[in-house]
Amino acid sequence: MVIGENVNIGGHVTILPGVTIGQGAIIIAGSVVTTDIEENVTVSGNPAHIIKEGNK
């Protein structure tokens, strides 16, 4: 697992092995991250999917 800088991860998030989370990403509480996450996006759900792009 690789986690970029300035990443916010909510409580009870599950991140599967081998996943990369891009810089500035936000992972909403309770999400299950099964694939790589791009930079500067907000993701939520099971499996996690993008709900907002362009976090600053």
Coordinates of C-alpha atoms in Angstrom, one line a residue:
M1 CA 0.0 0.0 0.0
V2 CA 1.3 3.5 -0.9
I3 CA -0.3 6.6 0.6
G4 CA 0.5 10.1 -0.8
E5 CA 1.0 13.3 1.1
N6 CA -1.9 15.2 2.6
V7 CA -4.3 12.3 2.4
N8 CA -7.3 12.2 4.8
I9 CA -8.7 8.8 5.8
G10 CA -11.9 8.6 7.8
G11 CA -12.6 6.0 10.5
H12 CA -13.3 2.4 9.8
V13 CA -11.9 2.6 6.2
T14 CA -10.6 -0.7 4.7
I15 CA -7.7 -0.4 2.2
L16 CA -6.8 -3.6 0.4
P17 CA -3.2 -4.6 -0.2
G18 CA -1.4 -3.2 -3.3
V19 CA -3.6 -0.1 -3.5
T20 CA -2.1 3.4 -4.2
I21 CA -3.8 6.5 -2.8
G22 CA -2.8 9.7 -4.6
Q23 CA -1.7 12.9 -3.0
G24 CA -4.5 15.1 -1.5
A25 CA -7.2 12.4 -1.7
I26 CA -10.0 12.2 0.9
I27 CA -11.4 8.8 1.8
I28 CA -14.8 9.0 3.5
A29 CA -15.4 7.0 6.7
G30 CA -16.5 3.4 6.2
S31 CA -15.3 3.1 2.6
V32 CA -13.7 0.0 1.2
V33 CA -10.8 0.9 -1.2
T34 CA -10.2 -1.9 -3.7
T35 CA -8.5 0.0 -6.5
D36 CA -6.0 2.8 -6.9
I37 CA -7.3 6.3 -6.1
E38 CA -6.3 9.3 -8.1
E39 CA -4.8 12.5 -6.7
N40 CA -7.1 15.3 -5.3
V41 CA -10.4 13.3 -5.3
T42 CA -12.9 12.4 -2.6
V43 CA -14.1 8.8 -2.6
S44 CA -16.8 7.0 -0.7
G45 CA -18.7 3.6 -0.7
N46 CA -18.2 -0.1 -1.0
P47 CA -16.3 -0.3 -3.2
A48 CA -15.0 3.2 -3.0
H49 CA -15.8 5.4 -6.0
I50 CA -15.1 9.1 -6.8
I51 CA -17.8 11.5 -5.6
K52 CA -15.9 14.7 -6.0
E53 CA -12.9 15.8 -8.1
G54 CA -10.5 18.6 -7.6
N55 CA -9.8 18.7 -3.8
K56 CA -7.7 21.7 -2.9

